[in-house]
Amino acid sequence: MSSVKIATGPEIAYEDTGGAGVPIIFSHGLFMNRAMFIPQIEQFSDSWRCVTWDERAHGDTVYPRGHFTSWDAARDLLALMDALHIERTIHVGMSQGGLLGMRAAMLAPHRFVGIVQLSSQAGKLAEEGAAAFKGIIGEWKTRGATEDKLTFLTDLILGPGVDPTYWRNYWKSLTAERIDDAVSPIYSLDELYERLHEVIVPVLTIHGLADVSTPYQRAERVAREVPDSRGIALIENGPHAVNLSHVAEVNQALRTFFDELSAADPTLKRR
């Protein structure tokens, strides 16, 4: 692990496989960290420079305490690219990572060769489940990571087929303050469906059909309405963390997208 102080404030914990060429940056989801992309790094690091990082209130990143928005997180991503001297990237964002990635691509489209919206969407926290979700998170902050909370997070994020041991231990380590800050971008989320025309970079959408956190219909709308959609890969029985549960299917969809981008852009060099 390495760390770097970025212009927006945090000291970002990250890992960089190194090498020349346009890198792939992976941004994780809520209550996750950079470790969630190990199956993708193992697959693509032989051919591509890969960067993973811990967002504010997650993992090993040190940040100024307080609430922040997805736009703040998007600016963190751009500031991290500046700090690592990355001019352009292919971005893969899972859930919250996709929310910040889409916003970063709107703020600075010239810096993105393409983006992958993995288990993500462009709306607010779903109203039908917002109150219950906030209640559970509130109990987690006050009572700690009890077994029922760990089961809730396992079912919400990992689904069946993923070993939850590492993630349960990670969730147990989160303080009430970190939890409170981590959920702030989700609670303050602004809807982007009416602004999808501003996402002018190529977009691949990947989503699990069994995702109980984010209904796949929200991802389908993104794939329909962005100007340069490169299609949607819907993964049968895929949960929210579909890149951990259905590694082969997700990696194949990513590889096809990466190959398509590199074939179309002769300046896009691999390692």
mmCIF file of N, CA, C and O in Angstrom, residues 173-245:
data_model
loop_
_atom_site.group_PDB
_atom_site.id
_atom_site.type_symbol
_atom_site.label_atom_id
_atom_site.label_comp_id
_atom_site.label_asym_id
_atom_site.label_seq_id
_atom_site.Cartn_x
_atom_site.Cartn_y
_atom_site.Cartn_z
ATOM 1 N N SER A 173 -14.644 -3.226 12.182
ATOM 2 C CA SER A 173 -13.613 -2.240 12.515
ATOM 3 C C SER A 173 -14.071 -0.799 12.324
ATOM 4 O O SER A 173 -13.396 0.132 12.791
ATOM 5 N N LEU A 174 -15.188 -0.583 11.657
ATOM 6 C CA LEU A 174 -15.624 0.775 11.340
ATOM 7 C C LEU A 174 -16.217 1.454 12.572
ATOM 8 O O LEU A 174 -17.078 0.900 13.249
ATOM 9 N N THR A 175 -15.750 2.660 12.844
ATOM 10 C CA THR A 175 -16.265 3.430 13.969
ATOM 11 C C THR A 175 -17.578 4.105 13.588
ATOM 12 O O THR A 175 -17.910 4.242 12.399
ATOM 13 N N ALA A 176 -18.328 4.538 14.600
ATOM 14 C CA ALA A 176 -19.578 5.248 14.343
ATOM 15 C C ALA A 176 -19.336 6.496 13.513
ATOM 16 O O ALA A 176 -20.144 6.844 12.637
ATOM 17 N N GLU A 177 -18.214 7.161 13.771
ATOM 18 C CA GLU A 177 -17.905 8.384 13.017
ATOM 19 C C GLU A 177 -17.654 8.073 11.547
ATOM 20 O O GLU A 177 -18.123 8.795 10.653
ATOM 21 N N ARG A 178 -16.921 7.010 11.284
ATOM 22 C CA ARG A 178 -16.646 6.636 9.887
ATOM 23 C C ARG A 178 -17.919 6.214 9.166
ATOM 24 O O ARG A 178 -18.130 6.554 8.007
ATOM 25 N N ILE A 179 -18.744 5.464 9.856
ATOM 26 C CA ILE A 179 -20.005 5.045 9.253
ATOM 27 C C ILE A 179 -20.848 6.266 8.907
ATOM 28 O O ILE A 179 -21.411 6.365 7.809
ATOM 29 N N ASP A 180 -20.933 7.205 9.827
ATOM 30 C CA ASP A 180 -21.731 8.414 9.617
ATOM 31 C C ASP A 180 -21.225 9.198 8.413
ATOM 32 O O ASP A 180 -22.016 9.662 7.577
ATOM 33 N N ASP A 181 -19.913 9.346 8.304
ATOM 34 C CA ASP A 181 -19.358 10.070 7.158
ATOM 35 C C ASP A 181 -19.519 9.273 5.866
ATOM 36 O O ASP A 181 -19.805 9.838 4.806
ATOM 37 N N ALA A 182 -19.336 7.957 5.937
ATOM 38 C CA ALA A 182 -19.379 7.120 4.733
ATOM 39 C C ALA A 182 -20.726 7.175 4.034
ATOM 40 O O ALA A 182 -20.800 7.155 2.797
ATOM 41 N N VAL A 183 -21.816 7.253 4.814
ATOM 42 C CA VAL A 183 -23.140 7.248 4.195
ATOM 43 C C VAL A 183 -23.582 8.633 3.734
ATOM 44 O O VAL A 183 -24.585 8.751 3.005
ATOM 45 N N SER A 184 -22.848 9.672 4.095
ATOM 46 C CA SER A 184 -23.296 11.031 3.774
ATOM 47 C C SER A 184 -23.469 11.280 2.279
ATOM 48 O O SER A 184 -24.431 11.963 1.889
ATOM 49 N N PRO A 185 -22.605 10.760 1.391
ATOM 50 C CA PRO A 185 -22.853 10.993 -0.045
ATOM 51 C C PRO A 185 -24.124 10.320 -0.552
ATOM 52 O O PRO A 185 -24.782 10.840 -1.461
ATOM 53 N N ILE A 186 -24.478 9.178 0.040
ATOM 54 C CA ILE A 186 -25.692 8.475 -0.366
ATOM 55 C C ILE A 186 -26.926 9.241 0.101
ATOM 56 O O ILE A 186 -27.902 9.403 -0.642
ATOM 57 N N TYR A 187 -26.888 9.746 1.324
ATOM 58 C CA TYR A 187 -28.037 10.475 1.864
ATOM 59 C C TYR A 187 -28.272 11.801 1.141
ATOM 60 O O TYR A 187 -29.409 12.278 1.073
ATOM 61 N N SER A 188 -27.198 12.404 0.611
ATOM 62 C CA SER A 188 -27.327 13.711 -0.048
ATOM 63 C C SER A 188 -27.334 13.604 -1.572
ATOM 64 O O SER A 188 -27.215 14.610 -2.272
ATOM 65 N N LEU A 189 -27.498 12.394 -2.081
ATOM 66 C CA LEU A 189 -27.338 12.144 -3.513
ATOM 67 C C LEU A 189 -28.344 12.923 -4.355
ATOM 68 O O LEU A 189 -29.537 12.962 -4.054
ATOM 69 N N ASP A 190 -27.840 13.552 -5.402
ATOM 70 C CA ASP A 190 -28.701 14.242 -6.360
ATOM 71 C C ASP A 190 -28.910 13.344 -7.579
ATOM 72 O O ASP A 190 -28.032 12.589 -7.965
ATOM 73 N N GLU A 191 -30.080 13.431 -8.160
ATOM 74 C CA GLU A 191 -30.414 12.575 -9.300
ATOM 75 C C GLU A 191 -29.801 13.119 -10.589
ATOM 76 O O GLU A 191 -29.827 14.328 -10.835
ATOM 77 N N LEU A 192 -29.278 12.198 -11.406
ATOM 78 C CA LEU A 192 -28.622 12.597 -12.646
ATOM 79 C C LEU A 192 -29.317 12.088 -13.905
ATOM 80 O O LEU A 192 -28.821 12.309 -15.010
ATOM 81 N N TYR A 193 -30.452 11.439 -13.771
ATOM 82 C CA TYR A 193 -31.086 10.866 -14.960
ATOM 83 C C TYR A 193 -31.394 11.927 -16.018
ATOM 84 O O TYR A 193 -31.279 11.656 -17.220
ATOM 85 N N GLU A 194 -31.759 13.111 -15.592
ATOM 86 C CA GLU A 194 -32.050 14.171 -16.556
ATOM 87 C C GLU A 194 -30.794 14.836 -17.089
ATOM 88 O O GLU A 194 -30.860 15.709 -17.952
ATOM 89 N N ARG A 195 -29.636 14.425 -16.594
ATOM 90 C CA ARG A 195 -28.368 14.998 -17.041
ATOM 91 C C ARG A 195 -27.470 13.968 -17.725
ATOM 92 O O ARG A 195 -26.300 14.239 -17.995
ATOM 93 N N LEU A 196 -28.017 12.795 -18.026
ATOM 94 C CA LEU A 196 -27.184 11.753 -18.618
ATOM 95 C C LEU A 196 -26.623 12.158 -19.976
ATOM 96 O O LEU A 196 -25.594 11.617 -20.411
ATOM 97 N N HIS A 197 -27.258 13.113 -20.632
ATOM 98 C CA HIS A 197 -26.719 13.591 -21.911
ATOM 99 C C HIS A 197 -25.365 14.279 -21.734
ATOM 100 O O HIS A 197 -24.630 14.463 -22.715
ATOM 101 N N GLU A 198 -25.032 14.646 -20.506
ATOM 102 C CA GLU A 198 -23.745 15.282 -20.234
ATOM 103 C C GLU A 198 -22.614 14.268 -20.073
ATOM 104 O O GLU A 198 -21.442 14.645 -20.042
ATOM 105 N N VAL A 199 -22.962 12.997 -19.976
ATOM 106 C CA VAL A 199 -21.946 11.945 -19.839
ATOM 107 C C VAL A 199 -21.552 11.518 -21.246
ATOM 108 O O VAL A 199 -22.131 10.596 -21.817
ATOM 109 N N ILE A 200 -20.581 12.189 -21.821
ATOM 110 C CA ILE A 200 -20.290 12.038 -23.246
ATOM 111 C C ILE A 200 -19.220 10.998 -23.547
ATOM 112 O O ILE A 200 -18.923 10.729 -24.707
ATOM 113 N N VAL A 201 -18.625 10.402 -22.514
ATOM 114 C CA VAL A 201 -17.592 9.388 -22.739
ATOM 115 C C VAL A 201 -18.256 8.032 -22.962
ATOM 116 O O VAL A 201 -19.427 7.826 -22.610
ATOM 117 N N PRO A 202 -17.551 7.065 -23.539
ATOM 118 C CA PRO A 202 -18.110 5.716 -23.670
ATOM 119 C C PRO A 202 -18.432 5.108 -22.305
ATOM 120 O O PRO A 202 -17.638 5.226 -21.361
ATOM 121 N N VAL A 203 -19.592 4.459 -22.228
ATOM 122 C CA VAL A 203 -20.055 3.896 -20.951
ATOM 123 C C VAL A 203 -20.455 2.440 -21.146
ATOM 124 O O VAL A 203 -21.301 2.121 -21.991
ATOM 125 N N LEU A 204 -19.854 1.566 -20.354
ATOM 126 C CA LEU A 204 -20.306 0.177 -20.256
ATOM 127 C C LEU A 204 -21.027 0.019 -18.924
ATOM 128 O O LEU A 204 -20.552 0.483 -17.892
ATOM 129 N N THR A 205 -22.174 -0.649 -18.940
ATOM 130 C CA THR A 205 -22.943 -0.904 -17.733
ATOM 131 C C THR A 205 -22.935 -2.405 -17.440
ATOM 132 O O THR A 205 -23.174 -3.214 -18.338
ATOM 133 N N ILE A 206 -22.632 -2.752 -16.195
ATOM 134 C CA ILE A 206 -22.652 -4.150 -15.757
ATOM 135 C C ILE A 206 -23.500 -4.224 -14.489
ATOM 136 O O ILE A 206 -23.306 -3.424 -13.568
ATOM 137 N N HIS A 207 -24.408 -5.190 -14.432
ATOM 138 C CA HIS A 207 -25.296 -5.253 -13.275
ATOM 139 C C HIS A 207 -25.782 -6.673 -13.059
ATOM 140 O O HIS A 207 -26.043 -7.405 -14.014
ATOM 141 N N GLY A 208 -25.912 -7.051 -11.796
ATOM 142 C CA GLY A 208 -26.461 -8.348 -11.445
ATOM 143 C C GLY A 208 -27.971 -8.320 -11.395
ATOM 144 O O GLY A 208 -28.565 -7.376 -10.864
ATOM 145 N N LEU A 209 -28.596 -9.348 -11.919
ATOM 146 C CA LEU A 209 -30.060 -9.412 -11.931
ATOM 147 C C LEU A 209 -30.636 -9.721 -10.550
ATOM 148 O O LEU A 209 -31.833 -9.556 -10.326
ATOM 149 N N ALA A 210 -29.797 -10.153 -9.609
ATOM 150 C CA ALA A 210 -30.252 -10.436 -8.246
ATOM 151 C C ALA A 210 -29.751 -9.375 -7.266
ATOM 152 O O ALA A 210 -29.686 -9.629 -6.060
ATOM 153 N N ASP A 211 -29.429 -8.206 -7.767
ATOM 154 C CA ASP A 211 -28.938 -7.115 -6.921
ATOM 155 C C ASP A 211 -30.095 -6.559 -6.092
ATOM 156 O O ASP A 211 -31.009 -5.924 -6.632
ATOM 157 N N VAL A 212 -30.045 -6.761 -4.769
ATOM 158 C CA VAL A 212 -31.120 -6.264 -3.905
ATOM 159 C C VAL A 212 -30.835 -4.854 -3.409
ATOM 160 O O VAL A 212 -31.703 -4.220 -2.801
ATOM 161 N N SER A 213 -29.639 -4.360 -3.657
ATOM 162 C CA SER A 213 -29.289 -2.996 -3.240
ATOM 163 C C SER A 213 -29.705 -1.966 -4.274
ATOM 164 O O SER A 213 -30.286 -0.925 -3.936
ATOM 165 N N THR A 214 -29.432 -2.263 -5.542
ATOM 166 C CA THR A 214 -29.754 -1.352 -6.640
ATOM 167 C C THR A 214 -30.469 -2.132 -7.733
ATOM 168 O O THR A 214 -29.849 -2.950 -8.406
ATOM 169 N N PRO A 215 -31.755 -1.914 -7.930
ATOM 170 C CA PRO A 215 -32.497 -2.657 -8.954
ATOM 171 C C PRO A 215 -31.865 -2.475 -10.343
ATOM 172 O O PRO A 215 -31.461 -1.369 -10.711
ATOM 173 N N TYR A 216 -31.796 -3.563 -11.081
ATOM 174 C CA TYR A 216 -31.129 -3.513 -12.373
ATOM 175 C C TYR A 216 -31.828 -2.584 -13.358
ATOM 176 O O TYR A 216 -31.208 -2.090 -14.315
ATOM 177 N N GLN A 217 -33.101 -2.303 -13.138
ATOM 178 C CA GLN A 217 -33.811 -1.407 -14.043
ATOM 179 C C GLN A 217 -33.195 0.001 -14.041
ATOM 180 O O GLN A 217 -33.247 0.705 -15.052
ATOM 181 N N ARG A 218 -32.624 0.394 -12.926
ATOM 182 C CA ARG A 218 -31.960 1.701 -12.858
ATOM 183 C C ARG A 218 -30.716 1.731 -13.738
ATOM 184 O O ARG A 218 -30.408 2.736 -14.382
ATOM 185 N N ALA A 219 -30.003 0.610 -13.771
ATOM 186 C CA ALA A 219 -28.834 0.510 -14.639
ATOM 187 C C ALA A 219 -29.240 0.471 -16.105
ATOM 188 O O ALA A 219 -28.562 1.046 -16.972
ATOM 189 N N GLU A 220 -30.340 -0.205 -16.391
ATOM 190 C CA GLU A 220 -30.824 -0.251 -17.775
ATOM 191 C C GLU A 220 -31.127 1.150 -18.292
ATOM 192 O O GLU A 220 -30.864 1.460 -19.463
ATOM 193 N N ARG A 221 -31.669 2.004 -17.443
ATOM 194 C CA ARG A 221 -31.971 3.371 -17.877
ATOM 195 C C ARG A 221 -30.693 4.129 -18.218
ATOM 196 O O ARG A 221 -30.655 4.874 -19.209
ATOM 197 N N VAL A 222 -29.651 3.940 -17.408
ATOM 198 C CA VAL A 222 -28.366 4.569 -17.713
ATOM 199 C C VAL A 222 -27.875 4.111 -19.079
ATOM 200 O O VAL A 222 -27.472 4.919 -19.928
ATOM 201 N N ALA A 223 -27.906 2.801 -19.308
ATOM 202 C CA ALA A 223 -27.411 2.256 -20.570
ATOM 203 C C ALA A 223 -28.217 2.767 -21.764
ATOM 204 O O ALA A 223 -27.674 2.950 -22.858
ATOM 205 N N ARG A 224 -29.505 3.013 -21.567
ATOM 206 C CA ARG A 224 -30.347 3.522 -22.654
ATOM 207 C C ARG A 224 -30.082 4.996 -22.954
ATOM 208 O O ARG A 224 -30.180 5.414 -24.116
ATOM 209 N N GLU A 225 -29.780 5.787 -21.931
ATOM 210 C CA GLU A 225 -29.864 7.230 -22.090
ATOM 211 C C GLU A 225 -28.525 7.959 -22.183
ATOM 212 O O GLU A 225 -28.507 9.135 -22.555
ATOM 213 N N VAL A 226 -27.406 7.320 -21.859
ATOM 214 C CA VAL A 226 -26.135 8.003 -22.082
ATOM 215 C C VAL A 226 -25.861 8.049 -23.581
ATOM 216 O O VAL A 226 -26.248 7.128 -24.319
ATOM 217 N N PRO A 227 -25.220 9.101 -24.070
ATOM 218 C CA PRO A 227 -25.035 9.252 -25.519
ATOM 219 C C PRO A 227 -24.185 8.170 -26.164
ATOM 220 O O PRO A 227 -24.436 7.787 -27.308
ATOM 221 N N ASP A 228 -23.153 7.686 -25.443
ATOM 222 C CA ASP A 228 -22.233 6.721 -26.044
ATOM 223 C C ASP A 228 -22.229 5.430 -25.233
ATOM 224 O O ASP A 228 -21.217 5.011 -24.688
ATOM 225 N N SER A 229 -23.397 4.806 -25.162
ATOM 226 C CA SER A 229 -23.509 3.545 -24.436
ATOM 227 C C SER A 229 -22.856 2.422 -25.231
ATOM 228 O O SER A 229 -23.079 2.283 -26.434
ATOM 229 N N ARG A 230 -22.066 1.617 -24.520
ATOM 230 C CA ARG A 230 -21.461 0.444 -25.136
ATOM 231 C C ARG A 230 -22.147 -0.835 -24.665
ATOM 232 O O ARG A 230 -21.555 -1.904 -24.658
ATOM 233 N N GLY A 231 -23.418 -0.674 -24.272
ATOM 234 C CA GLY A 231 -24.215 -1.836 -23.924
ATOM 235 C C GLY A 231 -24.270 -2.098 -22.433
ATOM 236 O O GLY A 231 -23.666 -1.401 -21.618
ATOM 237 N N ILE A 232 -25.030 -3.124 -22.095
ATOM 238 C CA ILE A 232 -25.195 -3.531 -20.701
ATOM 239 C C ILE A 232 -25.021 -5.034 -20.601
ATOM 240 O O ILE A 232 -25.557 -5.784 -21.413
ATOM 241 N N ALA A 233 -24.246 -5.456 -19.624
ATOM 242 C CA ALA A 233 -24.078 -6.874 -19.323
ATOM 243 C C ALA A 233 -24.873 -7.177 -18.064
ATOM 244 O O ALA A 233 -24.525 -6.701 -16.978
ATOM 245 N N LEU A 234 -25.958 -7.922 -18.213
ATOM 246 C CA LEU A 234 -26.785 -8.315 -17.078
ATOM 247 C C LEU A 234 -26.386 -9.725 -16.662
ATOM 248 O O LEU A 234 -26.432 -10.654 -17.476
ATOM 249 N N ILE A 235 -25.982 -9.865 -15.409
ATOM 250 C CA ILE A 235 -25.423 -11.126 -14.922
ATOM 251 C C ILE A 235 -26.493 -11.911 -14.171
ATOM 252 O O ILE A 235 -27.005 -11.458 -13.145
ATOM 253 N N GLU A 236 -26.837 -13.070 -14.678
ATOM 254 C CA GLU A 236 -27.847 -13.922 -14.048
ATOM 255 C C GLU A 236 -27.427 -14.281 -12.629
ATOM 256 O O GLU A 236 -26.279 -14.689 -12.386
ATOM 257 N N ASN A 237 -28.332 -14.081 -11.680
ATOM 258 C CA ASN A 237 -28.111 -14.380 -10.261
ATOM 259 C C ASN A 237 -27.017 -13.526 -9.625
ATOM 260 O O ASN A 237 -26.549 -13.836 -8.519
ATOM 261 N N GLY A 238 -26.625 -12.459 -10.288
ATOM 262 C CA GLY A 238 -25.562 -11.618 -9.762
ATOM 263 C C GLY A 238 -26.044 -10.694 -8.662
ATOM 264 O O GLY A 238 -27.018 -9.962 -8.847
ATOM 265 N N PRO A 239 -25.366 -10.662 -7.492
ATOM 266 C CA PRO A 239 -25.724 -9.749 -6.409
ATOM 267 C C PRO A 239 -25.082 -8.380 -6.621
ATOM 268 O O PRO A 239 -24.570 -8.085 -7.705
ATOM 269 N N HIS A 240 -25.088 -7.552 -5.584
ATOM 270 C CA HIS A 240 -24.536 -6.203 -5.706
ATOM 271 C C HIS A 240 -23.029 -6.257 -6.023
ATOM 272 O O HIS A 240 -22.573 -5.629 -6.981
ATOM 273 N N ALA A 241 -22.286 -7.017 -5.240
ATOM 274 C CA ALA A 241 -20.847 -7.158 -5.495
ATOM 275 C C ALA A 241 -20.617 -8.259 -6.524
ATOM 276 O O ALA A 241 -19.920 -9.244 -6.290
ATOM 277 N N VAL A 242 -21.175 -8.054 -7.696
ATOM 278 C CA VAL A 242 -21.168 -9.087 -8.728
ATOM 279 C C VAL A 242 -19.758 -9.370 -9.239
ATOM 280 O O VAL A 242 -19.483 -10.472 -9.733
ATOM 281 N N ASN A 243 -18.850 -8.414 -9.102
ATOM 282 C CA ASN A 243 -17.473 -8.652 -9.535
ATOM 283 C C ASN A 243 -16.754 -9.642 -8.627
ATOM 284 O O ASN A 243 -15.734 -10.223 -9.017
ATOM 285 N N LEU A 244 -17.278 -9.858 -7.410
ATOM 286 C CA LEU A 244 -16.709 -10.853 -6.499
ATOM 287 C C LEU A 244 -17.390 -12.204 -6.648
ATOM 288 O O LEU A 244 -16.750 -13.243 -6.464
ATOM 289 N N SER A 245 -18.665 -12.205 -6.970
ATOM 290 C CA SER A 245 -19.428 -13.456 -7.049
ATOM 291 C C SER A 245 -19.372 -14.106 -8.425
ATOM 292 O O SER A 245 -19.419 -15.329 -8.549
#
